[in-house]
Short mmCIF file of C-alpha atoms in Angstrom, two decimals:
data_model
loop_
_atom_site.label_atom_id
_atom_site.label_comp_id
_atom_site.label_asym_id
_atom_site.label_seq_id
_atom_site.Cartn_x
_atom_site.Cartn_y
_atom_site.Cartn_z
CA MET A 1 10.79 -40.14 -17.74
CA ILE A 2 12.96 -41.74 -20.42
CA LEU A 3 16.24 -39.88 -20.79
CA PRO A 4 19.12 -40.13 -23.23
CA PRO A 5 20.97 -42.22 -24.24
CA ALA A 6 18.04 -44.63 -24.00
CA ILE A 7 16.95 -46.63 -27.02
CA LEU A 8 13.57 -45.86 -28.54
CA GLY A 9 11.59 -48.13 -30.85
CA MET A 10 9.82 -47.08 -34.01
CA LEU A 11 7.25 -49.28 -35.76
CA GLY A 12 7.35 -48.27 -39.41
CA GLY A 13 10.19 -47.03 -41.62
CA GLY A 14 8.70 -44.33 -43.80
CA GLN A 15 9.52 -40.66 -43.93
CA LEU A 16 7.61 -39.84 -40.79
CA GLY A 17 9.72 -42.42 -38.93
CA ARG A 18 12.85 -40.95 -40.55
CA PHE A 19 12.05 -37.50 -39.19
CA PHE A 20 11.38 -39.09 -35.75
CA VAL A 21 14.76 -40.76 -35.86
CA SER A 22 16.49 -37.48 -36.73
CA ALA A 23 14.67 -35.61 -33.93
CA ALA A 24 15.47 -38.36 -31.40
CA HIS A 25 19.16 -38.41 -32.44
CA GLU A 26 19.43 -34.64 -31.98
CA MET A 27 18.03 -35.08 -28.47
CA GLY A 28 20.64 -37.77 -27.68
CA TYR A 29 18.50 -40.92 -28.03
CA ARG A 30 19.24 -44.00 -30.07
CA VAL A 31 16.50 -45.55 -32.23
CA TRP A 32 15.68 -49.04 -33.48
CA VAL A 33 13.29 -49.28 -36.41
CA LEU A 34 11.13 -52.29 -37.19
CA ASP A 35 9.97 -52.37 -40.83
CA PRO A 36 9.82 -55.21 -43.36
CA ASP A 37 11.36 -53.09 -46.14
CA SER A 38 15.18 -53.36 -46.08
CA HIS A 39 15.36 -50.02 -47.93
CA SER A 40 13.01 -48.11 -45.60
CA PRO A 41 13.94 -44.40 -45.20
CA ALA A 42 13.90 -44.53 -41.40
CA GLY A 43 15.85 -47.80 -41.34
CA LEU A 44 18.66 -46.26 -43.33
CA ILE A 45 19.50 -43.81 -40.55
CA ALA A 46 18.40 -45.82 -37.48
CA ASP A 47 20.93 -47.22 -35.01
CA ARG A 48 19.48 -50.66 -35.89
CA HIS A 49 16.94 -51.74 -38.47
CA LEU A 50 15.02 -54.90 -37.72
CA VAL A 51 13.83 -56.13 -41.12
CA ALA A 52 10.77 -58.08 -40.05
CA ALA A 53 6.99 -58.11 -40.18
CA TYR A 54 5.03 -56.25 -37.58
CA ASP A 55 3.69 -59.50 -36.22
CA ASP A 56 7.11 -61.20 -36.04
CA TYR A 57 7.21 -61.93 -32.32
CA ALA A 58 10.92 -62.71 -32.28
CA ALA A 59 11.61 -59.21 -33.52
CA LEU A 60 9.01 -57.74 -31.13
CA ASP A 61 10.74 -59.52 -28.23
CA GLU A 62 14.06 -57.92 -29.30
CA LEU A 63 12.43 -54.48 -29.23
CA ALA A 64 10.83 -55.18 -25.88
CA ALA A 65 14.16 -56.38 -24.34
CA THR A 66 16.16 -53.38 -25.61
CA CYS A 67 13.95 -50.32 -26.00
CA ALA A 68 12.68 -48.07 -23.25
CA GLY A 69 9.60 -46.96 -25.24
CA VAL A 70 8.00 -47.63 -28.61
CA THR A 71 5.86 -45.53 -30.95
CA THR A 72 4.62 -45.76 -34.50
CA GLU A 73 4.64 -43.72 -37.71
CA PHE A 74 1.63 -45.11 -39.47
CA GLU A 75 -1.80 -46.25 -38.39
CA ASN A 76 -1.84 -49.71 -39.98
CA VAL A 77 0.51 -51.40 -37.49
CA PRO A 78 -1.67 -54.21 -36.02
CA ALA A 79 -3.23 -53.15 -32.71
CA ALA A 80 -2.31 -56.60 -31.42
CA THR A 81 1.39 -55.70 -31.91
CA LEU A 82 1.02 -52.58 -29.81
CA ASP A 83 -0.92 -54.52 -27.15
CA TYR A 84 1.82 -57.12 -27.01
CA LEU A 85 4.66 -54.64 -26.65
CA ALA A 86 2.69 -52.68 -23.99
CA LYS A 87 3.05 -55.69 -21.67
CA PHE A 88 6.78 -55.00 -21.44
CA LEU A 89 7.42 -51.29 -22.01
CA SER A 90 5.92 -47.89 -22.60
CA VAL A 91 3.92 -47.74 -25.86
CA HIS A 92 2.38 -44.46 -27.15
CA PRO A 93 -0.08 -44.02 -28.71
CA SER A 94 -2.04 -46.88 -27.23
CA ALA A 95 -3.43 -49.81 -29.18
CA SER A 96 -6.97 -48.70 -28.36
CA ALA A 97 -6.44 -45.19 -29.78
CA VAL A 98 -4.72 -46.52 -32.94
CA ALA A 99 -7.54 -49.07 -33.43
CA VAL A 100 -10.13 -46.26 -33.61
CA CYS A 101 -8.07 -44.33 -36.18
CA GLN A 102 -7.13 -47.27 -38.38
CA ASN A 103 -10.72 -48.27 -39.17
CA ARG A 104 -13.07 -45.77 -40.76
CA ILE A 105 -16.16 -47.46 -39.28
CA ALA A 106 -14.71 -47.26 -35.79
CA GLU A 107 -13.57 -43.68 -36.47
CA LYS A 108 -16.97 -42.44 -37.65
CA THR A 109 -18.72 -44.27 -34.84
CA PHE A 110 -16.33 -42.64 -32.33
CA LEU A 111 -17.15 -39.20 -33.75
CA ALA A 112 -20.92 -39.78 -33.62
CA ASP A 113 -20.89 -41.34 -30.14
CA ASN A 114 -18.92 -38.38 -28.73
CA GLY A 115 -21.01 -35.67 -30.39
CA LEU A 116 -18.10 -34.46 -32.51
CA PRO A 117 -18.89 -32.71 -35.83
CA HIS A 118 -18.90 -35.05 -38.83
CA GLY A 119 -20.67 -35.32 -42.17
CA PRO A 120 -23.51 -37.74 -42.95
CA PHE A 121 -22.36 -41.32 -43.45
CA ALA A 122 -23.55 -44.94 -43.60
CA VAL A 123 -21.76 -48.13 -42.70
CA VAL A 124 -21.67 -50.63 -45.59
CA ARG A 125 -20.85 -54.25 -44.89
CA HIS A 126 -23.39 -55.89 -47.19
CA GLU A 127 -25.07 -55.18 -50.52
CA ALA A 128 -28.38 -54.48 -48.79
CA GLU A 129 -26.83 -51.61 -46.86
CA VAL A 130 -25.77 -50.02 -50.17
CA ARG A 131 -29.26 -50.39 -51.64
CA ASN A 132 -30.87 -49.02 -48.52
CA ALA A 133 -28.71 -45.91 -48.36
CA GLY A 134 -30.95 -42.86 -48.44
CA ALA A 135 -31.05 -40.73 -51.59
CA GLY A 136 -29.96 -37.76 -49.44
CA LEU A 137 -26.57 -39.38 -48.96
CA PHE A 138 -25.68 -39.03 -52.67
CA PRO A 139 -23.53 -37.95 -54.35
CA ALA A 140 -21.09 -39.73 -52.05
CA VAL A 141 -17.64 -41.24 -51.61
CA LEU A 142 -17.35 -44.93 -50.85
CA LYS A 143 -14.23 -45.66 -48.74
CA VAL A 144 -12.87 -49.03 -47.61
CA ALA A 145 -12.77 -49.16 -43.80
CA ARG A 146 -9.14 -50.36 -43.64
CA PHE A 147 -5.84 -49.53 -45.38
CA GLY A 148 -7.08 -46.71 -47.62
CA TYR A 149 -4.97 -43.54 -47.77
CA ASP A 150 -3.92 -40.80 -50.20
CA GLY A 151 -7.05 -41.42 -52.29
CA LYS A 152 -6.61 -45.21 -52.45
CA GLY A 153 -9.54 -47.42 -51.68
CA GLN A 154 -12.06 -44.66 -52.52
CA ALA A 155 -14.58 -44.10 -55.25
CA ARG A 156 -16.92 -41.23 -55.99
CA VAL A 157 -20.49 -42.51 -56.60
CA ALA A 158 -23.54 -40.62 -57.76
CA ASN A 159 -26.23 -43.14 -56.81
CA PRO A 160 -26.79 -46.53 -55.18
CA ASP A 161 -26.07 -48.43 -58.45
CA GLU A 162 -22.65 -46.82 -58.71
CA ALA A 163 -22.00 -47.46 -55.03
CA LEU A 164 -22.88 -51.11 -55.45
CA HIS A 165 -20.48 -51.39 -58.40
CA ALA A 166 -17.68 -49.76 -56.36
CA PHE A 167 -18.46 -52.05 -53.41
CA HIS A 168 -17.97 -55.05 -55.69
CA GLN A 169 -14.77 -53.52 -57.07
CA PHE A 170 -13.48 -53.31 -53.50
CA GLY A 171 -14.15 -57.06 -53.08
CA GLY A 172 -17.10 -56.60 -50.73
CA GLU A 173 -14.84 -55.18 -48.01
CA ALA A 174 -16.49 -53.25 -45.22
CA CYS A 175 -16.78 -49.61 -46.19
CA VAL A 176 -18.20 -46.26 -45.14
CA LEU A 177 -20.38 -44.29 -47.55
CA GLU A 178 -19.83 -40.56 -46.95
CA LYS A 179 -21.94 -37.80 -48.39
CA MET A 180 -19.85 -35.49 -50.59
CA LEU A 181 -19.78 -32.04 -49.02
CA ASP A 182 -19.51 -28.74 -50.84
CA LEU A 183 -16.10 -27.63 -49.45
CA ASP A 184 -14.95 -24.13 -48.72
CA CYS A 185 -11.50 -25.50 -47.90
CA GLU A 186 -9.73 -28.23 -45.95
CA LEU A 187 -7.90 -27.71 -42.70
CA SER A 188 -5.78 -29.80 -40.40
CA VAL A 189 -4.64 -29.50 -36.79
CA VAL A 190 -1.54 -31.27 -35.55
CA LEU A 191 -1.18 -31.45 -31.77
CA ALA A 192 0.80 -33.24 -29.08
CA ARG A 193 -0.73 -34.56 -25.86
CA ASP A 194 1.16 -35.98 -22.87
CA GLU A 195 0.18 -38.50 -20.21
CA ALA A 196 -0.96 -35.76 -17.86
CA GLY A 197 -3.44 -34.51 -20.47
CA ASN A 198 -1.51 -31.41 -21.46
CA VAL A 199 -2.18 -30.44 -25.11
CA ARG A 200 -0.04 -28.26 -27.37
CA CYS A 201 -1.59 -27.39 -30.78
CA PHE A 202 0.29 -26.15 -33.79
CA ASP A 203 -1.48 -23.45 -35.81
CA PRO A 204 -4.21 -24.96 -37.98
CA CYS A 205 -3.21 -25.24 -41.64
CA GLU A 206 -5.02 -25.09 -44.95
CA ASN A 207 -4.48 -28.07 -47.20
CA ARG A 208 -4.86 -28.32 -50.99
CA HIS A 209 -4.97 -31.68 -52.70
CA ARG A 210 -4.13 -32.92 -56.19
CA HIS A 211 -5.31 -36.33 -57.46
CA GLY A 212 -6.46 -37.14 -53.91
CA ILE A 213 -2.98 -36.58 -52.40
CA LEU A 214 -1.86 -33.61 -50.36
CA ASP A 215 -0.21 -31.10 -52.65
CA VAL A 216 0.24 -27.85 -50.68
CA THR A 217 -0.08 -26.91 -46.97
CA ILE A 218 -0.34 -23.27 -46.00
CA ALA A 219 0.51 -22.37 -42.38
CA PRO A 220 -1.20 -20.68 -40.74
CA ALA A 221 -4.59 -21.16 -42.44
CA GLY A 222 -6.14 -17.88 -43.66
CA VAL A 223 -9.59 -18.50 -42.20
CA ALA A 224 -11.68 -16.73 -39.57
CA ALA A 225 -10.34 -16.68 -36.02
CA ALA A 226 -13.50 -18.40 -34.75
CA LEU A 227 -12.94 -21.33 -37.11
CA ILE A 228 -9.31 -21.59 -35.99
CA ALA A 229 -10.38 -21.69 -32.37
CA ARG A 230 -13.06 -24.29 -33.10
CA ALA A 231 -10.59 -26.53 -34.93
CA ARG A 232 -8.18 -26.41 -32.01
CA GLU A 233 -11.02 -27.12 -29.62
CA VAL A 234 -12.35 -30.16 -31.51
CA ALA A 235 -8.88 -31.64 -32.06
CA GLY A 236 -8.18 -31.33 -28.35
CA GLN A 237 -11.48 -33.01 -27.54
CA ILE A 238 -10.62 -35.90 -29.86
CA ALA A 239 -7.23 -36.39 -28.19
CA GLY A 240 -8.85 -36.29 -24.75
CA LYS A 241 -11.65 -38.75 -25.61
CA LEU A 242 -9.07 -41.15 -27.08
CA GLY A 243 -6.76 -40.82 -24.07
CA TYR A 244 -4.16 -40.09 -26.66
CA VAL A 245 -0.44 -39.69 -25.91
CA GLY A 246 1.82 -38.57 -28.74
CA THR A 247 1.47 -36.50 -31.91
CA LEU A 248 -1.97 -36.57 -33.56
CA GLY A 249 -3.22 -35.15 -36.87
CA VAL A 250 -6.87 -34.25 -37.35
CA GLU A 251 -8.21 -33.38 -40.81
CA PHE A 252 -11.29 -31.14 -41.25
CA PHE A 253 -13.65 -30.17 -43.98
CA VAL A 254 -14.97 -26.58 -43.93
CA CYS A 255 -18.45 -26.33 -45.52
CA GLY A 256 -20.59 -23.20 -45.39
CA GLY A 257 -18.44 -21.88 -42.62
CA ALA A 258 -18.99 -25.02 -40.50
CA LEU A 259 -16.35 -27.52 -39.44
CA TYR A 260 -16.57 -31.31 -39.97
CA VAL A 261 -13.97 -33.88 -38.96
CA ASN A 262 -12.77 -35.86 -41.97
CA GLU A 263 -10.35 -38.26 -40.29
CA MET A 264 -7.73 -38.68 -37.59
CA ALA A 265 -4.10 -39.83 -37.98
CA PRO A 266 -2.52 -41.39 -34.87
CA ARG A 267 0.97 -40.16 -35.77
CA PRO A 268 2.72 -37.06 -37.16
CA HIS A 269 0.93 -35.74 -40.21
CA ASN A 270 2.07 -34.78 -43.73
CA SER A 271 0.61 -31.31 -43.17
CA GLY A 272 2.90 -30.87 -40.16
CA HIS A 273 6.14 -31.23 -42.11
CA HIS A 274 6.54 -27.46 -42.09
CA THR A 275 6.99 -27.51 -38.28
CA ILE A 276 10.56 -28.76 -38.87
CA ASP A 277 11.51 -25.43 -40.42
CA ALA A 278 8.90 -22.97 -39.15
CA CYS A 279 8.23 -23.76 -35.50
CA VAL A 280 10.10 -23.65 -32.21
CA THR A 281 9.43 -27.37 -31.72
CA SER A 282 8.62 -29.78 -34.58
CA GLN A 283 5.84 -32.33 -34.54
CA TYR A 284 8.54 -35.04 -34.48
CA GLU A 285 10.34 -33.64 -31.43
CA GLN A 286 6.89 -33.48 -29.75
CA GLN A 287 6.43 -37.19 -30.58
CA VAL A 288 9.77 -37.94 -28.88
CA ARG A 289 8.84 -35.76 -25.87
CA ALA A 290 5.44 -37.35 -25.42
CA LEU A 291 6.82 -40.88 -25.67
CA CYS A 292 9.60 -40.16 -23.20
CA GLY A 293 7.50 -38.27 -20.66
CA LEU A 294 9.38 -35.03 -21.23
CA PRO A 295 7.56 -31.61 -21.01
CA LEU A 296 6.01 -30.82 -24.39
CA GLY A 297 7.79 -28.16 -26.37
CA GLU A 298 6.54 -24.76 -27.54
CA PRO A 299 4.66 -25.22 -30.83
CA ARG A 300 4.74 -21.50 -31.77
CA ALA A 301 5.57 -20.66 -35.37
CA HIS A 302 8.41 -18.23 -35.90
CA SER A 303 7.59 -17.91 -39.64
CA ALA A 304 4.79 -18.25 -42.10
CA ALA A 305 5.31 -21.45 -44.10
CA VAL A 306 4.12 -23.27 -47.20
CA MET A 307 4.91 -26.93 -47.75
CA VAL A 308 4.79 -28.62 -51.14
CA ASN A 309 4.87 -32.42 -51.62
CA LEU A 310 7.22 -33.92 -54.25
CA LEU A 311 5.74 -37.08 -55.80
CA GLY A 312 7.39 -39.80 -57.79
CA GLU A 313 6.20 -38.66 -61.21
CA LEU A 314 8.67 -35.78 -61.01
CA TRP A 315 11.41 -38.35 -61.63
CA TYR A 316 9.97 -39.07 -65.14
CA ASP A 317 9.15 -37.15 -68.28
CA ASP A 318 5.49 -38.00 -68.11
CA ALA A 319 2.88 -37.90 -65.35
CA HIS A 320 2.42 -41.71 -65.34
CA ALA A 321 6.06 -42.48 -64.55
CA SER A 322 6.35 -44.72 -67.65
CA SER A 323 9.19 -42.89 -69.39
CA THR A 324 12.94 -42.71 -68.70
CA TYR A 325 13.88 -42.23 -65.04
CA ARG A 326 15.93 -39.13 -64.25
CA GLU A 327 16.68 -37.04 -61.16
CA PRO A 328 14.78 -33.75 -61.01
CA ASP A 329 16.80 -30.54 -61.37
CA TRP A 330 17.00 -29.56 -57.71
CA SER A 331 18.94 -26.42 -58.57
CA VAL A 332 15.68 -24.64 -59.47
CA LEU A 333 14.47 -25.16 -55.89
CA HIS A 334 17.72 -24.20 -54.28
CA ALA A 335 17.49 -20.90 -56.20
CA VAL A 336 14.28 -19.96 -54.28
CA PRO A 337 15.15 -17.88 -51.17
CA ASN A 338 14.17 -19.42 -47.80
CA LEU A 339 13.30 -22.78 -49.40
CA ARG A 340 14.30 -25.90 -47.45
CA LEU A 341 14.35 -29.15 -49.47
CA HIS A 342 13.78 -32.51 -47.78
CA LEU A 343 14.28 -35.77 -49.76
CA TYR A 344 13.41 -39.07 -48.16
CA ALA A 345 16.01 -41.43 -49.72
CA LYS A 346 13.34 -43.78 -51.08
CA HIS A 347 14.92 -46.32 -53.43
CA HIS A 348 12.28 -46.23 -56.14
CA ALA A 349 10.15 -43.40 -57.50
CA ARG A 350 6.65 -44.15 -58.80
CA ALA A 351 3.63 -42.03 -59.59
CA GLY A 352 1.85 -40.83 -56.46
CA ARG A 353 4.64 -41.90 -54.08
CA LYS A 354 5.79 -39.19 -51.69
CA MET A 355 9.55 -38.85 -52.38
CA GLY A 356 10.18 -35.57 -50.60
CA HIS A 357 8.85 -32.12 -49.87
CA PHE A 358 10.03 -28.53 -49.64
CA THR A 359 9.01 -25.76 -47.27
CA VAL A 360 9.32 -22.04 -47.91
CA ILE A 361 9.35 -19.82 -44.83
CA GLY A 362 9.00 -16.06 -44.52
CA ASP A 363 7.64 -13.12 -42.59
CA ASP A 364 4.93 -12.30 -45.13
CA ALA A 365 2.28 -15.01 -45.71
CA GLU A 366 1.33 -13.88 -49.26
CA LYS A 367 4.95 -13.58 -50.43
CA THR A 368 5.76 -16.95 -48.89
CA LEU A 369 2.89 -18.59 -50.75
CA ALA A 370 3.94 -16.94 -54.00
CA ALA A 371 7.53 -18.14 -53.60
CA ALA A 372 6.39 -21.69 -52.86
CA LEU A 373 4.08 -21.78 -55.86
CA HIS A 374 6.93 -20.46 -58.04
CA GLY A 375 9.14 -23.31 -56.80
CA ARG A 376 6.33 -25.78 -57.34
CA ALA A 377 5.94 -24.72 -60.98
CA ALA A 378 9.71 -24.58 -61.55
CA ILE A 379 10.19 -28.19 -60.49
CA GLY A 380 7.43 -29.31 -62.89
CA ILE A 381 4.21 -29.73 -60.83
CA ARG A 382 1.27 -29.01 -63.14
CA ASP A 383 -2.07 -27.48 -62.26
CA ASP A 384 -4.06 -29.84 -64.41
CA GLU A 385 -6.54 -31.60 -62.13
CA ARG A 386 -7.08 -31.56 -58.39
#
């Protein structure tokens, strides 16, 4: 068990890392952040910020010599970095678990091999595999296997010719070709798992996207109880099969009342932001607890909640962030009762960049959603295209 005032290490300096630092500080820990961006949000509030690449072994040796445990806030930290650090100190989640989640081919193969629900897909490494994809797989989405997120590295394709064009546009990188499903809705489950295999799930959430990026999260999801139970069950199975320790996000598609795993995130999840304001224990405190070997906290929600992402285009007069920069009028959000605003201190706003979020909490789910959507409209988020 790692106890305060021990130093914890965080690989990655984004907003998820920033919330981890805040949670760790509240619990009495100190935190060192390793991130190559000197302006990283987590680095700004860390006890020390090592401005270095994730494969900078001098910086890794400093972490190993000083920290009692290390975790990560995004899945693209090289697995070799996690493996290296694990020789010297506690590292959660493990390199093997992160490696599955950071590669869509490995992820889909993991789901298939373990009998977990997933949509039809094909692995694409060569042109021939595009041409040989069955007609039943189309229309589809072609996704690069590595480094794609928030709609990046993805293309909708109606037939093999379009898929081949997209494959060339992606530079012939390894991809997965996923059949487009007719969605009822999208859900996510955020959970924490400790080394003893204990699992604590937050209530499954409904997620709505805009331009391929998460727009609104509604907690709890207003779907059938059987679907809620199944989502919890599958997420727990995934964590167990991975031997996962830490906070994990699992995204699901719901199609015709059936549940399909979309992808896994080996870290806290954007759809779990509301747990800061609406739950007994946040997803970030759970990450600290799992890393340090503390008993996991109670994930129970004390309020209904709706979270809305705030993207960089709000800092400009047009949706493409090409006009004059100006700070949004936050007073319109502060006027909404029970609204909690969280800004990430990122140094530059650009279209599609997650700059902050707000969460509205309340006792009545419908009224809470209405208040959040009012705030969303007031700050200037348009319902043009999803």
